[in-house]
mmCIF file of C-alpha atoms in Angstrom:
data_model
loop_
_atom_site.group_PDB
_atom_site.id
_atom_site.type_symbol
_atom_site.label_atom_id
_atom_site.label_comp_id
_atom_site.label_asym_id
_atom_site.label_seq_id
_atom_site.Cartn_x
_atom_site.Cartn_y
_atom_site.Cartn_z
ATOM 1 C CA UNK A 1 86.526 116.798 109.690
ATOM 2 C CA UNK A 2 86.676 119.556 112.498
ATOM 3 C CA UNK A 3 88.225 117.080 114.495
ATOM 4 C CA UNK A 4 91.475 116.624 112.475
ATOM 5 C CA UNK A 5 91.333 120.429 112.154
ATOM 6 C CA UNK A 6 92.227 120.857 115.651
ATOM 7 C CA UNK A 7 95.648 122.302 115.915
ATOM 8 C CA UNK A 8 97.284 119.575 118.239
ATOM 9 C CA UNK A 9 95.491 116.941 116.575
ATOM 10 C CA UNK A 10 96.674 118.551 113.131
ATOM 11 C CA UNK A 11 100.567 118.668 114.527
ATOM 12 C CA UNK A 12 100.040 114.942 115.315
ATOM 13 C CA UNK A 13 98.631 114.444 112.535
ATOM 14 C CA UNK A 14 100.919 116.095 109.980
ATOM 15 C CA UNK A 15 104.095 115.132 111.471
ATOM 16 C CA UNK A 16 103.079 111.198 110.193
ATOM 17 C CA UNK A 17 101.758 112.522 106.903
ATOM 18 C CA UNK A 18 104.470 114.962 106.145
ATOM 19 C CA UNK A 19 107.519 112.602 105.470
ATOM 20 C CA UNK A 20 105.205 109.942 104.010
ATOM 21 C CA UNK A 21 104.155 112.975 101.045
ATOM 22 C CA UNK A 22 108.092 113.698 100.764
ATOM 23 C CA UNK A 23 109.134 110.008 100.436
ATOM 24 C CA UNK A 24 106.336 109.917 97.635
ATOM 25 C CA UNK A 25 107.782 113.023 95.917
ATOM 26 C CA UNK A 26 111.539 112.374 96.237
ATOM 27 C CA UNK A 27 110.651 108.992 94.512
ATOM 28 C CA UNK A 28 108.024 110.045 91.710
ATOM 29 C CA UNK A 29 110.633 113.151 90.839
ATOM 30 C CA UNK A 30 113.159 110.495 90.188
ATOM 31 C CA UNK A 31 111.570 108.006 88.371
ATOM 32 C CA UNK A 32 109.698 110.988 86.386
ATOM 33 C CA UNK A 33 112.938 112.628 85.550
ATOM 34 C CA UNK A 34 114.614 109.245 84.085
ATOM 35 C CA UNK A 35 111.655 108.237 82.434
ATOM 36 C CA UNK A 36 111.374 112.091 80.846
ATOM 37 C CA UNK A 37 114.799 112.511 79.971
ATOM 38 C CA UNK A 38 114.584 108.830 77.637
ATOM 39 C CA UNK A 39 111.765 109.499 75.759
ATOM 40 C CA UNK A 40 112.017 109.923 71.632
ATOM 41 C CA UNK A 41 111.731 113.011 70.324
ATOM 42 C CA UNK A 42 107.960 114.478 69.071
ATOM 43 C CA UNK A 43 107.442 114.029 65.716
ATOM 44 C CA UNK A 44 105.964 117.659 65.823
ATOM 45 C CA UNK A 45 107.983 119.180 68.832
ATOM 46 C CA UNK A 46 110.972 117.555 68.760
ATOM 47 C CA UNK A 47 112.790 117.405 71.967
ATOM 48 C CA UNK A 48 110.866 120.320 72.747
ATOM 49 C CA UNK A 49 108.359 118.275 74.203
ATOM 50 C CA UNK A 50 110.780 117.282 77.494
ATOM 51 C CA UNK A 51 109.416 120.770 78.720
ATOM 52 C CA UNK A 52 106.031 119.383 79.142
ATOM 53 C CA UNK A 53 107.113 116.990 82.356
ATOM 54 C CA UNK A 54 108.138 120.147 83.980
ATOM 55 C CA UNK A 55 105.671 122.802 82.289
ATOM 56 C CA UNK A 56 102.267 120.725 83.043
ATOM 57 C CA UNK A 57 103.159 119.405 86.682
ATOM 58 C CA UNK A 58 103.513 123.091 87.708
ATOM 59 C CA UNK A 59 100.393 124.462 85.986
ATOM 60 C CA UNK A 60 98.536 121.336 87.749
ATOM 61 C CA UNK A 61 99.614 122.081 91.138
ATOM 62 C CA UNK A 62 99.015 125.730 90.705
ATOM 63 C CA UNK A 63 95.849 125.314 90.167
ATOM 64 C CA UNK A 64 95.216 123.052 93.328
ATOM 65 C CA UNK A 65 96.861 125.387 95.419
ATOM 66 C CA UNK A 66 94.531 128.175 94.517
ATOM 67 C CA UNK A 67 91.636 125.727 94.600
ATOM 68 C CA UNK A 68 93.131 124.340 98.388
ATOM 69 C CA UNK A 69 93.047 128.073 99.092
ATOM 70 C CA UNK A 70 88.877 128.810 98.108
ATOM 71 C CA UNK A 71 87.973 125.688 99.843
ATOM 72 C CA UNK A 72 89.974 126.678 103.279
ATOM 73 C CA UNK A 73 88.324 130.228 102.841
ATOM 74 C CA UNK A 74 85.085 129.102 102.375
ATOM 75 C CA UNK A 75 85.183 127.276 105.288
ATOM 76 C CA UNK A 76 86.906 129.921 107.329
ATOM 77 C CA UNK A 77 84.082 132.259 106.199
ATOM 78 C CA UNK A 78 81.192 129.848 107.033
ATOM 79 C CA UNK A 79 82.516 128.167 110.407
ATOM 80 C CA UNK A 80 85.053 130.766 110.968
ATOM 81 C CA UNK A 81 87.954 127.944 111.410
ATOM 82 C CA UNK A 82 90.904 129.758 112.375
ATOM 83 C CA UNK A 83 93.175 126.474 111.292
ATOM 84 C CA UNK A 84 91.239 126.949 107.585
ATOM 85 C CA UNK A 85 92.951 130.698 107.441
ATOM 86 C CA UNK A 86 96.351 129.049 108.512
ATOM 87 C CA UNK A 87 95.945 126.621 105.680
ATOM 88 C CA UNK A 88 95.035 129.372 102.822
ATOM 89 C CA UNK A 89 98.006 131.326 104.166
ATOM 90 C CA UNK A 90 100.098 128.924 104.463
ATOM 91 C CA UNK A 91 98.841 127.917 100.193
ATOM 92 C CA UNK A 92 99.470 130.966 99.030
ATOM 93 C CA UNK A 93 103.484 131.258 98.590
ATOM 94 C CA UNK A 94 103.370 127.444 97.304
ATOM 95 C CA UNK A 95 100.825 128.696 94.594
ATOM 96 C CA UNK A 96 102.585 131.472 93.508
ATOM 97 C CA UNK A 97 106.368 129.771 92.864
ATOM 98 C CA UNK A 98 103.939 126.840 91.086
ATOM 99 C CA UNK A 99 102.016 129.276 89.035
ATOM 100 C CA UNK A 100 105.607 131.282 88.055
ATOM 101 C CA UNK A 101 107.460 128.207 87.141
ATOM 102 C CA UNK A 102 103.891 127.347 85.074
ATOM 103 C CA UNK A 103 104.601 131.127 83.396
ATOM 104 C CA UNK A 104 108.070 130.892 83.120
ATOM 105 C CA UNK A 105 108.419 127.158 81.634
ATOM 106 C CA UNK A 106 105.562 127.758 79.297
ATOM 107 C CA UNK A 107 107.739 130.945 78.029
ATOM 108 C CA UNK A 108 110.738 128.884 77.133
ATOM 109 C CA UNK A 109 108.225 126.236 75.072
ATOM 110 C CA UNK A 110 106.291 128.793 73.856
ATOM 111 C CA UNK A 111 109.789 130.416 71.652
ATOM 112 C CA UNK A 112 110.865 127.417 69.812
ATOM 113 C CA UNK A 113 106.983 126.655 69.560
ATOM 114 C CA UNK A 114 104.886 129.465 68.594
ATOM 115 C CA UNK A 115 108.494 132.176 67.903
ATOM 116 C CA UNK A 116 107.058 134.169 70.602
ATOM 117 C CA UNK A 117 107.898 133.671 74.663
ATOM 118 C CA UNK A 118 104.126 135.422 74.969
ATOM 119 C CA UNK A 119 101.408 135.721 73.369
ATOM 120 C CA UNK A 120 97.904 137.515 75.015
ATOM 121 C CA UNK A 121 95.785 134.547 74.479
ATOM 122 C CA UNK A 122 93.225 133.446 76.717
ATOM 123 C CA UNK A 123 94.871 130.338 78.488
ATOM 124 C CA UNK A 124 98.282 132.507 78.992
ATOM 125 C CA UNK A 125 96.419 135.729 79.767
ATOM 126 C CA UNK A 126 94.458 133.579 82.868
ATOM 127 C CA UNK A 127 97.283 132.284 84.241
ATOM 128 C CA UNK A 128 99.124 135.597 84.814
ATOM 129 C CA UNK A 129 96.037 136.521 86.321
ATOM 130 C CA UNK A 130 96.337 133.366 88.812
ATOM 131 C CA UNK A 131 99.831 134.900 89.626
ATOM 132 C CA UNK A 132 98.538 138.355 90.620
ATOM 133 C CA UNK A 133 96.018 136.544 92.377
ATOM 134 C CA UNK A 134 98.847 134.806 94.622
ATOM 135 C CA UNK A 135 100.338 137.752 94.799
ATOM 136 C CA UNK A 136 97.358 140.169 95.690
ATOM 137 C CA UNK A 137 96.276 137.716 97.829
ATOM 138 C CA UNK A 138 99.544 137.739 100.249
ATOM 139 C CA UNK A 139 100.023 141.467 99.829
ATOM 140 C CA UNK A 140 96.558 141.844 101.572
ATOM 141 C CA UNK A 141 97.467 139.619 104.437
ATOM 142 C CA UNK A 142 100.455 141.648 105.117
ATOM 143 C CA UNK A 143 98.997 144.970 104.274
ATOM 144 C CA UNK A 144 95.942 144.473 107.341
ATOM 145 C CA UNK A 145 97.417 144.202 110.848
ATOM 146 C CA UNK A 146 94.562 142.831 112.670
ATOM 147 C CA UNK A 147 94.600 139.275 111.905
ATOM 148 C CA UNK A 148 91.151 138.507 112.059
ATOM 149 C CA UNK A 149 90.103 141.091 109.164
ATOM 150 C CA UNK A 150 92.901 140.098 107.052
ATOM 151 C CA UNK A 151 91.646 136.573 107.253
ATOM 152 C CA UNK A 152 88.326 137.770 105.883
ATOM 153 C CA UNK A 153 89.381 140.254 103.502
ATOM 154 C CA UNK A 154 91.548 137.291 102.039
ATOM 155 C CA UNK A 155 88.756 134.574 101.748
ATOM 156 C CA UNK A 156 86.553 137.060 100.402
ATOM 157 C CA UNK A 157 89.689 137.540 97.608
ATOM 158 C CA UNK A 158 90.297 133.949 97.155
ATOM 159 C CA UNK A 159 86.391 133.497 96.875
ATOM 160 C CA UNK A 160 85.827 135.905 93.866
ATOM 161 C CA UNK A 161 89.077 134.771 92.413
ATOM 162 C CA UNK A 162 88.169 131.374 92.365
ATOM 163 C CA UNK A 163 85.951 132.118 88.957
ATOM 164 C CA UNK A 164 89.614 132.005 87.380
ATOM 165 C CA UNK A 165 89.633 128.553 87.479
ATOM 166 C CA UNK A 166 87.172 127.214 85.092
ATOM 167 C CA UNK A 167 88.325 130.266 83.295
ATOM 168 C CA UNK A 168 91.994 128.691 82.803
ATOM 169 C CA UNK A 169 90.708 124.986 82.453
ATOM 170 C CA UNK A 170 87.941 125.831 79.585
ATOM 171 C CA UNK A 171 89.749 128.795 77.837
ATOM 172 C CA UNK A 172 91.334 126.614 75.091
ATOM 173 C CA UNK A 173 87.730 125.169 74.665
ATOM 174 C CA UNK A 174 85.849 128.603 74.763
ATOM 175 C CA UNK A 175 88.325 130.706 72.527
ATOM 176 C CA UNK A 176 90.780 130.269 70.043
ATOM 177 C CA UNK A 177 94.104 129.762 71.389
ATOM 178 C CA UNK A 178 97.730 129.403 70.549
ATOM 179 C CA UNK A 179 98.108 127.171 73.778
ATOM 180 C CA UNK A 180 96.997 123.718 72.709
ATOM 181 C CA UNK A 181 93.943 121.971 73.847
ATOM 182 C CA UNK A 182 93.700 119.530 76.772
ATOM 183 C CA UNK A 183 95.601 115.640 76.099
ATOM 184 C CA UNK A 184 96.316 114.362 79.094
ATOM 185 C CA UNK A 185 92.174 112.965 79.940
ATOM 186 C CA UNK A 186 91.497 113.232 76.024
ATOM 187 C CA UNK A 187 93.633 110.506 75.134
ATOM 188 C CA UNK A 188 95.530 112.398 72.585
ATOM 189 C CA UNK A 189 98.840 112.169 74.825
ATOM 190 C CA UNK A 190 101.195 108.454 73.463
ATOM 191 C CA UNK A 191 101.755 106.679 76.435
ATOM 192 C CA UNK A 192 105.236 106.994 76.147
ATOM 193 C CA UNK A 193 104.863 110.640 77.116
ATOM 194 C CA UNK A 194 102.102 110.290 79.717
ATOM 195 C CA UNK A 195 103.663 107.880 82.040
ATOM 196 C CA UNK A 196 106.416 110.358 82.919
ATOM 197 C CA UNK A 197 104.359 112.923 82.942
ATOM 198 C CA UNK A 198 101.590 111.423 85.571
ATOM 199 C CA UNK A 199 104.269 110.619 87.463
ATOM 200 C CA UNK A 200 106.273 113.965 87.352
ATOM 201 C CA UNK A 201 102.609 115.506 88.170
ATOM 202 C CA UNK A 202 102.381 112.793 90.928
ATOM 203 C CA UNK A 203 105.625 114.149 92.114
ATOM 204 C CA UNK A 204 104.888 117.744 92.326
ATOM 205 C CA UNK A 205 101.659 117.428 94.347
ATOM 206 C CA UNK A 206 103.713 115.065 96.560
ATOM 207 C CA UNK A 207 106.012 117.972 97.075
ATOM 208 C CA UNK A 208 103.588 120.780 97.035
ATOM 209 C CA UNK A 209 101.254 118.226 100.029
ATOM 210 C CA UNK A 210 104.454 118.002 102.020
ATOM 211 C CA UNK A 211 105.462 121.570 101.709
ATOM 212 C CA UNK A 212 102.161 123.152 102.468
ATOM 213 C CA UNK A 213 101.767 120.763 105.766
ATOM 214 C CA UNK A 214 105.118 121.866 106.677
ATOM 215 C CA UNK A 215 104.656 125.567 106.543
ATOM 216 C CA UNK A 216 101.130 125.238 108.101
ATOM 217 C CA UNK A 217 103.050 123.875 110.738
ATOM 218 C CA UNK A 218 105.035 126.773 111.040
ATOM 219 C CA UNK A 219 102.157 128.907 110.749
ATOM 220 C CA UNK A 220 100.947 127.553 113.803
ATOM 221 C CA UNK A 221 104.081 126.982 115.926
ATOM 222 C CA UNK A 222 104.551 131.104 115.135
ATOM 223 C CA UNK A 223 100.587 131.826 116.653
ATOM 224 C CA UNK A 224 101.852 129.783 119.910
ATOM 225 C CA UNK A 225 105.346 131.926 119.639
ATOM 226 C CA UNK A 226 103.169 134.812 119.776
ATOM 227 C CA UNK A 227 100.947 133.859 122.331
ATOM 228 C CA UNK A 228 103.714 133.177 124.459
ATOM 229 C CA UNK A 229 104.634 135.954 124.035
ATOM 230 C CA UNK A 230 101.528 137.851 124.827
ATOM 231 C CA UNK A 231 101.069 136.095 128.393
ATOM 232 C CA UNK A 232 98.439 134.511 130.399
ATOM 233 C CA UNK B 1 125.614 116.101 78.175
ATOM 234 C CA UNK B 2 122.462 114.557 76.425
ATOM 235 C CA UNK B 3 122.136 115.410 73.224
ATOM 236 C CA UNK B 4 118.310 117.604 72.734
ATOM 237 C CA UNK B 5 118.779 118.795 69.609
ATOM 238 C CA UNK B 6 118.825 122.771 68.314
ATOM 239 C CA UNK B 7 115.886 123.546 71.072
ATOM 240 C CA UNK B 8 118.296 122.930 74.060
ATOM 241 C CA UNK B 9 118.916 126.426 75.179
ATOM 242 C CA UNK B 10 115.338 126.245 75.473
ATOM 243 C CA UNK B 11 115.086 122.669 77.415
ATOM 244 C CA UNK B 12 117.820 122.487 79.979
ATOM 245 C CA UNK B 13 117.033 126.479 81.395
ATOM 246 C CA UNK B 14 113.444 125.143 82.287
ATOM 247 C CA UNK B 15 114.519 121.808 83.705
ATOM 248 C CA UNK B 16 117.594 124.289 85.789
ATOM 249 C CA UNK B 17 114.655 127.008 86.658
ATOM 250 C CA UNK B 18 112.199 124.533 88.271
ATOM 251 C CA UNK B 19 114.765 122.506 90.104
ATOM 252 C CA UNK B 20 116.218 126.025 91.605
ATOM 253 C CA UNK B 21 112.802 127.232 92.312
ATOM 254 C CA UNK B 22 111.667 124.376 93.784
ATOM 255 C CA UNK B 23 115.012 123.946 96.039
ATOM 256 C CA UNK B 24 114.794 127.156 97.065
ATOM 257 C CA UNK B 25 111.217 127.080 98.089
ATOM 258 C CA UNK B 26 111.646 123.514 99.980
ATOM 259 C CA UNK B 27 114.873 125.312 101.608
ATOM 260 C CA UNK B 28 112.964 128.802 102.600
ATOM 261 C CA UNK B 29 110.118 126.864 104.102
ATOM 262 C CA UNK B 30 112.741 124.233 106.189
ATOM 263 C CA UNK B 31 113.972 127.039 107.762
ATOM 264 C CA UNK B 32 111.266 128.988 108.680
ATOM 265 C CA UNK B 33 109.135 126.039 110.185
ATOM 266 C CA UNK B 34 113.539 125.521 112.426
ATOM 267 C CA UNK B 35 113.015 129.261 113.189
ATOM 268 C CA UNK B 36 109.617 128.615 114.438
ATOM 269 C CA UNK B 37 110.219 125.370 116.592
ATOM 270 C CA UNK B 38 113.649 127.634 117.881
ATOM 271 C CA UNK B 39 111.669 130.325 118.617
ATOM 272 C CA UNK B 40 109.082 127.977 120.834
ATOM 273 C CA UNK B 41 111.516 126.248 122.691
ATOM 274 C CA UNK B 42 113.103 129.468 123.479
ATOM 275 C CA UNK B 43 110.014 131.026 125.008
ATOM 276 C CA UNK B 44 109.225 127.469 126.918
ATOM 277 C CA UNK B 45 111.780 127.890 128.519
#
């Protein structure tokens, strides 16, 4: 695994991946999209229920960033990988638009839904707390200058954090919530809803794979920059 | 302009939201990972 990890071998290496993930996600958007946009209306939602191709995808993808960003921490705190606190940095901007456009879209469901945008129940309440999680997790890696201690401060953060995640996943199981229960592996979900929205889901990791290889990329390219900079 | 029924001020804003988040976001990180290889050249030099 270390081997890949290598940053040279990891340039090489992304630069074949990264268009092949974008291809993927250009495609699966547009199929999800015309697929999403023709199917009949819910006989309990209505129309309403178009909101779920864009609504679920998001939440999805939020989830793996933040669970991208434990695993890279762990690692960084066990083998101290430096390219493992590239990756989690590089996670943590993706995870936070994801997780906001989860928030956001779930808000305009949620009115025509439940007549409220919010409500403080346990599945909506854990997901804000994923946001500030995103968000407290890139504040601290720009509020410690030495890079190495950031780094560690951060996995540390992402580590304890991380107990969010079953949190979110089992909260409509564990409570009573307004937010409805889990279809997609249940089988509750008619097939004429869950092709587009595999595929819309399929989409967005597609995009959020070829983003987050992208601005590892960058990541690195700017520690050569500085480098450089620095001298022999 | 499709037809979604009385919920549409609800349905097209999250459909507009995620496709300008998600433009912007694939835009912001283009640029910074131009900036980057700019920046690298620059100092190769």
């Amino acid at each position: 695994m270390f081997r890949y990890a290598n940053p040279a071998v990891f340039m090489r290496l992304s630069s074949v991946l990264l268009p092949i993930f974008a291809v993927i996600a250009i495609v699966a958007l547009a199929v999800g999209l015309v697929m999403g946009l023709r199917v009949p209306p819910d006989y309990q939602q209505g129309m309403t229920v178009l909101i779920m191709f864009v609504h679920v995808p998001a939440a999805i993808v939020a989830e793996i960033a933040y669970g991208a960003i434990a695993a890279a921490s762990l690692v960084s705190l066990v083998w101290r990988h430096p390219l493992a606190d590239t990756a989690a940095r590089a996670a943590a901007p993706l995870g936070a638009v994801f997780t906001g456009l989860g928030l956001v879209t779930g808000m305009l469901w949620g009115r025509p839904m439940w007549g409220a945008y919010w409500v403080w129940d346990a599945r909506l309440t854990s997901f804000l707390l994923l946001e500030f999680l995103f968000l407290g997790y890139i504040a601290l890696w720009n509020a410690i200058e030495d890079e190495t201690r950031a780094a560690r401060a951060c996995a540390i953060l992402a580590l304890v954090g991380a107990v969010n995640l079953p949190i979110i996943k089992f909260s409509v199981d564990w409570w009573n919530t307004l937010h409805q229960g889990e279809s997609i592996l249940s089988g509750k979900l008619a097939p004429v809803y869950l092709w587009p929205l595999l595929i819309m889901a399929a989409g967005y990791m597609a995009l959020f794979a070829a983003l987050w290889l992208l601005r590892i990329q960058t990541e690195i390219l700017n520690r050569r920059a500085r480098n450089l900079m620095q001298g022999p | 302009m499709m037809d979604l029924g009385p919920y549409s001020d609800f349905i097209w804003p999250a459909y507009a939201i995620s496709a300008l988040a998600l433009l912007v976001t694939i835009a912001q990180s283009l640029a910074a990972w131009r900036a980057a290889r700019k920046k690298i050249a620059a100092l190769s030099k």
